[in-house]
Rosetta silent file (secondary structure, phi, psi, omega in degrees, C-alpha in Angstrom):
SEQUENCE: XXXXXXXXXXXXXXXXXXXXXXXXXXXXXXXXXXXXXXXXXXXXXXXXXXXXXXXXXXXXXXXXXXXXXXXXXXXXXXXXXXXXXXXXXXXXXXXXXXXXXXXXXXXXXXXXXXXXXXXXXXXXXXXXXXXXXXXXXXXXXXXXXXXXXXXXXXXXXXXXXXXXXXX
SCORE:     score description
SCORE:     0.000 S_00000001
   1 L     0.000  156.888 -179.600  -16.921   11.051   -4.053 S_00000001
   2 L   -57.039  136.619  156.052  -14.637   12.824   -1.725 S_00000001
   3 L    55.298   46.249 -164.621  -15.272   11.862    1.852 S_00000001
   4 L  -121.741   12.627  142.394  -18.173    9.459    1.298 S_00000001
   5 L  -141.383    6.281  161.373  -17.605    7.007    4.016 S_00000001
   6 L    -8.643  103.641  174.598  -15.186    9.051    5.761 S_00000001
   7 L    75.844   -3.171 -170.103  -15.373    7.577    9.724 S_00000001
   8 L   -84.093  174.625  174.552  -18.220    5.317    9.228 S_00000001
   9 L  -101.204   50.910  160.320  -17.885    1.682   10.841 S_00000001
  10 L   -70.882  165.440 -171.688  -17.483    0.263    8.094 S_00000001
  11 L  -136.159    6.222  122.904  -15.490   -3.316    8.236 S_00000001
  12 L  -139.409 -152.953  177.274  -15.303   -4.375    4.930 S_00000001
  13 L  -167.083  152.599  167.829  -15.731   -3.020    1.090 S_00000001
  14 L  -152.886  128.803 -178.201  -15.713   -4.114   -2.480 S_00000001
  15 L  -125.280  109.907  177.478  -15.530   -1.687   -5.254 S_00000001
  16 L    -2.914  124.359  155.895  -17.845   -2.076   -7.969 S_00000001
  17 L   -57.889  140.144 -166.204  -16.469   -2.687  -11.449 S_00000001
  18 L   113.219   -1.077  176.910  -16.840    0.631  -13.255 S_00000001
  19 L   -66.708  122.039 -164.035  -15.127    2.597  -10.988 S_00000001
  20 L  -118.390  -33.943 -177.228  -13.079    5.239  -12.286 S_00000001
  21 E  -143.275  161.306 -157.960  -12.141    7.307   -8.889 S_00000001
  22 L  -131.886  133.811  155.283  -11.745    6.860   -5.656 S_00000001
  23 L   -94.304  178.727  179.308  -12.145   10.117   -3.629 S_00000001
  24 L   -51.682  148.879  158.593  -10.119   11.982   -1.174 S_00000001
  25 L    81.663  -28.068 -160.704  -11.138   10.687    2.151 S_00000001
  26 L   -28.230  -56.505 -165.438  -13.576    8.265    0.361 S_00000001
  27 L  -147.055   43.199 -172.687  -13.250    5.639    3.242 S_00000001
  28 L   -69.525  139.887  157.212  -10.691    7.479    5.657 S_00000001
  29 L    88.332   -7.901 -161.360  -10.861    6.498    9.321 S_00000001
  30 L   -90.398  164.117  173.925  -13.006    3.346    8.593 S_00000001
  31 L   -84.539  -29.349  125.322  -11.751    0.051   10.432 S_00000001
  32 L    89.277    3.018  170.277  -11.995   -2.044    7.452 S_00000001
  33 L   -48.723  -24.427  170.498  -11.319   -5.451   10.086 S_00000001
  34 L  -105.520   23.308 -178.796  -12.515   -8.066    8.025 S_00000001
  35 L  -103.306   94.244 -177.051  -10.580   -6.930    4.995 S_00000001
  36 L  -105.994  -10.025 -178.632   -7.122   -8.889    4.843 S_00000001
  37 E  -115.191  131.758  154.269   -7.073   -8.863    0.256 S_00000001
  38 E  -108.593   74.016  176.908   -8.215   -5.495   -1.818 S_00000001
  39 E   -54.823  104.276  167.541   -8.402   -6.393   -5.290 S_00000001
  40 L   -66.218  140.285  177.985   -9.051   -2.869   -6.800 S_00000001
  41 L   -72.648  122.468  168.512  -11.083   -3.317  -10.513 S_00000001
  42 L   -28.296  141.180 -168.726   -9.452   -2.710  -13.619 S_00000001
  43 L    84.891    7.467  174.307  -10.430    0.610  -14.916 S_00000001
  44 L   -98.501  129.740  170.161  -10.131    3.019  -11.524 S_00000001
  45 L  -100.747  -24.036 -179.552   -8.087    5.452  -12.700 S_00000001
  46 E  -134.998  102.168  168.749   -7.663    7.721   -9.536 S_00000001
  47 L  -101.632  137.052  173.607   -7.399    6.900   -5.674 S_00000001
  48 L   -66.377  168.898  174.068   -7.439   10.289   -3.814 S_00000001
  49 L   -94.120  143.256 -153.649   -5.433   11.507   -1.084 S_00000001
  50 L    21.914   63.553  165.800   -6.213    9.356    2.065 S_00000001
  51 L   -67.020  -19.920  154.310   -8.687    7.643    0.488 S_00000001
  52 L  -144.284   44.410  161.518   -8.281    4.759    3.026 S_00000001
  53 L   -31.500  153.869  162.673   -6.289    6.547    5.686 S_00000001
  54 L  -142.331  149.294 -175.568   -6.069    5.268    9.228 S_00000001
  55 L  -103.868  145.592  171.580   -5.076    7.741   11.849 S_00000001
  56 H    -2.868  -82.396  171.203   -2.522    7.351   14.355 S_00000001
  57 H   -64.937  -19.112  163.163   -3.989    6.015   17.264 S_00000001
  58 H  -128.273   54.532  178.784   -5.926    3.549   15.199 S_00000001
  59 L   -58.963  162.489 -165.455   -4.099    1.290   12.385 S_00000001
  60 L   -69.856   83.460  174.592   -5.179   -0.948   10.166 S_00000001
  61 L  -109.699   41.741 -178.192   -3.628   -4.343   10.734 S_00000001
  62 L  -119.816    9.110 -179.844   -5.824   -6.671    9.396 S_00000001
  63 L   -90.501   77.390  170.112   -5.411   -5.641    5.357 S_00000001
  64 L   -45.673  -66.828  164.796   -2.891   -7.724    4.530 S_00000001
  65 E   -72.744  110.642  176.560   -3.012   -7.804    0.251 S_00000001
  66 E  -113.761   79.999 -175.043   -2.993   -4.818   -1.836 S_00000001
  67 E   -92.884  110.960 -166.508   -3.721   -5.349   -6.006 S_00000001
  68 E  -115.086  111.583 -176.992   -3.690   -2.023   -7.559 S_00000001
  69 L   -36.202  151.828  153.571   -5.065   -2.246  -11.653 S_00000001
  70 L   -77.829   -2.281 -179.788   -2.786   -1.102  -14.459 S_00000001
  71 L   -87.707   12.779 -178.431   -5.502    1.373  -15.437 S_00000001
  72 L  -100.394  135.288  140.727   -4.507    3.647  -11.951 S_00000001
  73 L   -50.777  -59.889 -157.615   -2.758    6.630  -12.718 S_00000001
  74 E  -127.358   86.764  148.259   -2.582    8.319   -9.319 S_00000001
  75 E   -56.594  119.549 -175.151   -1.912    7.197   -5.899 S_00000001
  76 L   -91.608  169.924 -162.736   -3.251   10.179   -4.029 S_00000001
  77 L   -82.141  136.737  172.729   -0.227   11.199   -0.792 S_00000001
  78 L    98.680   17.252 -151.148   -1.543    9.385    2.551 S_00000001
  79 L   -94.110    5.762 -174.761   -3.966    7.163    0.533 S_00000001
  80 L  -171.083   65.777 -160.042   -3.035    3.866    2.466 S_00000001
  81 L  -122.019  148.088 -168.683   -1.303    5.450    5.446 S_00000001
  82 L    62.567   19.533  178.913   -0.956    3.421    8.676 S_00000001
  83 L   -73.215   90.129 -162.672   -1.596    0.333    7.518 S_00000001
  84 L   -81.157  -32.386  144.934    0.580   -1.668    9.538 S_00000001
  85 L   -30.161  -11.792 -157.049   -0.716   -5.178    8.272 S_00000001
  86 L   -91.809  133.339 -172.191    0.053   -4.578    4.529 S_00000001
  87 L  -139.737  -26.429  153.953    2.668   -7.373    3.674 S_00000001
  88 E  -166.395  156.755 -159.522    2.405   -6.852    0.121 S_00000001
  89 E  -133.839  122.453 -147.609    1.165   -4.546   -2.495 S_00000001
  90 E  -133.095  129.953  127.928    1.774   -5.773   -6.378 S_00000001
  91 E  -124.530  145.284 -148.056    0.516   -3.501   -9.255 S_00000001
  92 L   -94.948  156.591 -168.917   -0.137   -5.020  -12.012 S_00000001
  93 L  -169.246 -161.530 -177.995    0.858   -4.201  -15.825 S_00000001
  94 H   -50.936  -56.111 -141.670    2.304   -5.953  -18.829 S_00000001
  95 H   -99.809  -18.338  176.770    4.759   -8.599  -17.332 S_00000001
  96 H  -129.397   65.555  170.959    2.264   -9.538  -14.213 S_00000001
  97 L    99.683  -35.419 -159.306   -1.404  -10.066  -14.901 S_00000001
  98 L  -106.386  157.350 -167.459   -2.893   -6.799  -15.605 S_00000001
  99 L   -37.038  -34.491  166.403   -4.934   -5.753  -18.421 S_00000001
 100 L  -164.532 -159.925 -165.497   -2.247   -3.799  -19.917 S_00000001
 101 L   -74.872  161.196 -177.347    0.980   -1.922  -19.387 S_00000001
 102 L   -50.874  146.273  158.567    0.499   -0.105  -15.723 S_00000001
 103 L   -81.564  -51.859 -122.197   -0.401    3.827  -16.330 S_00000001
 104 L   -48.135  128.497  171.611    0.958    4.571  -12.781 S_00000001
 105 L  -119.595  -30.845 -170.209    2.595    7.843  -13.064 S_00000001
 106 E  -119.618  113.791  172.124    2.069    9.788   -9.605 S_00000001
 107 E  -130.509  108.712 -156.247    2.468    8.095   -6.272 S_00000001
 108 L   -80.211  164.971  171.418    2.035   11.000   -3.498 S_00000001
 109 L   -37.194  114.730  161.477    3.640   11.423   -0.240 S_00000001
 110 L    66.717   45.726  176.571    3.521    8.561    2.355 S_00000001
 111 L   -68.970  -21.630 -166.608    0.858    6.859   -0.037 S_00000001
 112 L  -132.264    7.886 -160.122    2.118    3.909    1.801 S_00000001
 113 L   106.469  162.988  163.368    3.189    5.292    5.283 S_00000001
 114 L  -151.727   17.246  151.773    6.811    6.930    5.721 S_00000001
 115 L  -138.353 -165.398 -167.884    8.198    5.385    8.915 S_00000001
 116 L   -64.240  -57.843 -112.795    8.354    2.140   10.740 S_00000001
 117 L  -107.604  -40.495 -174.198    4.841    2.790   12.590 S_00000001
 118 L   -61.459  -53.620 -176.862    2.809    3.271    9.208 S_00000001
 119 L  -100.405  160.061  179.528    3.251    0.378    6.963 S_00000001
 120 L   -51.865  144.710  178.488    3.660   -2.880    8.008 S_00000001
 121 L  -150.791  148.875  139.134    7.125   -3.232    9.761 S_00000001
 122 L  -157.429  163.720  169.793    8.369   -5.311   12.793 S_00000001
 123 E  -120.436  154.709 -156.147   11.405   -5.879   14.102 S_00000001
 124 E  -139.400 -174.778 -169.663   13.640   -8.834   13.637 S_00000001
 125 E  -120.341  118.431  157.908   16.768  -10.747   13.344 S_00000001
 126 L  -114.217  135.559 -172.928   18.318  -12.275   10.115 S_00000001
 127 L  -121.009  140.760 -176.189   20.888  -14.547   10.412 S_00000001
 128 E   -72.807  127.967  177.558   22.661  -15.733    7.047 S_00000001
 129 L   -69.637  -26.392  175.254   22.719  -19.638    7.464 S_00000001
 130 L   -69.845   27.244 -147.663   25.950  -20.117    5.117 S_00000001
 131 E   166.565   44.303  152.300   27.556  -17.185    7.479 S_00000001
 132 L   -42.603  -22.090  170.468   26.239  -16.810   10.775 S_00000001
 133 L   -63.808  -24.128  174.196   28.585  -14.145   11.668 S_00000001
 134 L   -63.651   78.404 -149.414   26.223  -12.300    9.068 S_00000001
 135 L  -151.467  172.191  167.366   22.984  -10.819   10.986 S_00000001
 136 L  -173.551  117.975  168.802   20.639   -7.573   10.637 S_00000001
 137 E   -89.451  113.145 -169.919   18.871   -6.525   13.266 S_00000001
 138 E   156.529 -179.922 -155.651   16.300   -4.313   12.165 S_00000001
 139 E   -83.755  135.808  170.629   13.005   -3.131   10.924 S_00000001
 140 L  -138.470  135.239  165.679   11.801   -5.082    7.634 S_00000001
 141 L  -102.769 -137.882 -178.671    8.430   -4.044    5.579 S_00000001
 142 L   -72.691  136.056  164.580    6.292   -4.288    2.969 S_00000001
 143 E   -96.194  156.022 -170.144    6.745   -5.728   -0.454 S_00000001
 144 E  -146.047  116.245 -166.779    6.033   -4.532   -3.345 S_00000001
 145 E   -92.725   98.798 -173.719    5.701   -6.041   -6.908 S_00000001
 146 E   -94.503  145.641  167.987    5.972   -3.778   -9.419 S_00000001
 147 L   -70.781  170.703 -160.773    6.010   -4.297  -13.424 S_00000001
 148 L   -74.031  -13.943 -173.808    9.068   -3.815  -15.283 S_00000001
 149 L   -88.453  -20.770 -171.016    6.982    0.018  -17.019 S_00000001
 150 L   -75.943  107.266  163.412    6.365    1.277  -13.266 S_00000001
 151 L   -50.514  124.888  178.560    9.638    3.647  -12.458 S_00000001
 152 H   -87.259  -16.657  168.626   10.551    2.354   -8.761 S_00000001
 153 H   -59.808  -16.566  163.562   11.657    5.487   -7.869 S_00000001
 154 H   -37.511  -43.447  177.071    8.036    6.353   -7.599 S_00000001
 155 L   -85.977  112.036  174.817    8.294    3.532   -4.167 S_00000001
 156 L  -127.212  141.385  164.281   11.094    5.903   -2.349 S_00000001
 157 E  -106.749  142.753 -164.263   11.156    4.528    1.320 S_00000001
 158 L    96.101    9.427 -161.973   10.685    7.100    3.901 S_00000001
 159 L  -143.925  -54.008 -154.651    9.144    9.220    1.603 S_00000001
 160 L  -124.487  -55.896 -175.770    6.249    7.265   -0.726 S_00000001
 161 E  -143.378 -168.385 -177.868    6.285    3.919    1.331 S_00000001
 162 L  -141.842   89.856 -168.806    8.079    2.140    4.371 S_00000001
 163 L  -108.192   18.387  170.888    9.784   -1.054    2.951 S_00000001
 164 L   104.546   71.397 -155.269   12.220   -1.308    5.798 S_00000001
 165 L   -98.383  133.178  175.132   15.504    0.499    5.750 S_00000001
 166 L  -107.039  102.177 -171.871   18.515   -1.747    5.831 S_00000001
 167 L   -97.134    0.000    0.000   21.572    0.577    7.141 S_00000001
């Protein structure tokens, strides 16, 4: 249900096979510190919007691992927002592991974060080694492994997620 650990202290979770939704809010705000892998179960069909929010002043860095079922439809917008820890987020479908091909159809605003401060980012230096003259200085994020039925425009960065814009 909507809002139904909303702020408590909890510090980790596991959610029950049989789950079909996740509500808005479900487990916004919680600190969630001993959680660095979230398998979600096959068969949730719906996570809500900011259903595991973190607010500004207090992100999430210790959730490292994100597996989101091919039965999810619906990424609600904000639903994983400020995670700054999140180093990759793979849903699964026909070509990687999951029960079948991914439904994902809807992935709302900033679902992932939508600047450098939300999702994991830091910033760094790449230097090519064939081509040292070759460098980028900048912000790099999260990855994210999608199946070949998942539209990637769905992942827009600055918009959906924060994967690190290379100008």
């Amino acid at each position: 249900p909507s809002h139904a650990f909303s702020g408590t202290g909890l510090t980790s979770i596991e959610i029950p096979a049989g789950t079909k939704h996740i509500g808005d809010s479900a487990f916004s705000n919680c600190p969630l510190t001993n959680l660095t892998t979230l398998t979600l179960p096959d068969g949730l069909e719906t996570i809500g919007d900011q259903a595991f929010y973190r607010s500004l002043g207090s992100p999430n860095n210790s959730l490292q691992e994100l597996t989101i079922p091919s039965t999810v439809t619906s990424i609600g917008a904000e639903a994983f927002y400020n995670y700054q820890g999140l180093q990759t987020v793979t849903v699964l479908g026909s070509d990687n592991g999951g029960s079948r091909a991914s439904q994902l159809k809807e992935v709302g605003d900033a679902a992932f974060g939508d600047a450098a401060h939300n999702a994991h980012s830091e910033q760094t230096t790449i230097i090519q080694p064939d081509h040292p003259e070759l460098t980028y200085t900048g912000l790099v994020g999260t990855d994210f492994y999608l199946p070949a039925e998942v539209d990637e425009e769905l992942f827009t960065s600055g918009e959906t997620c924060y994967t690190g814009n290379i100008t």
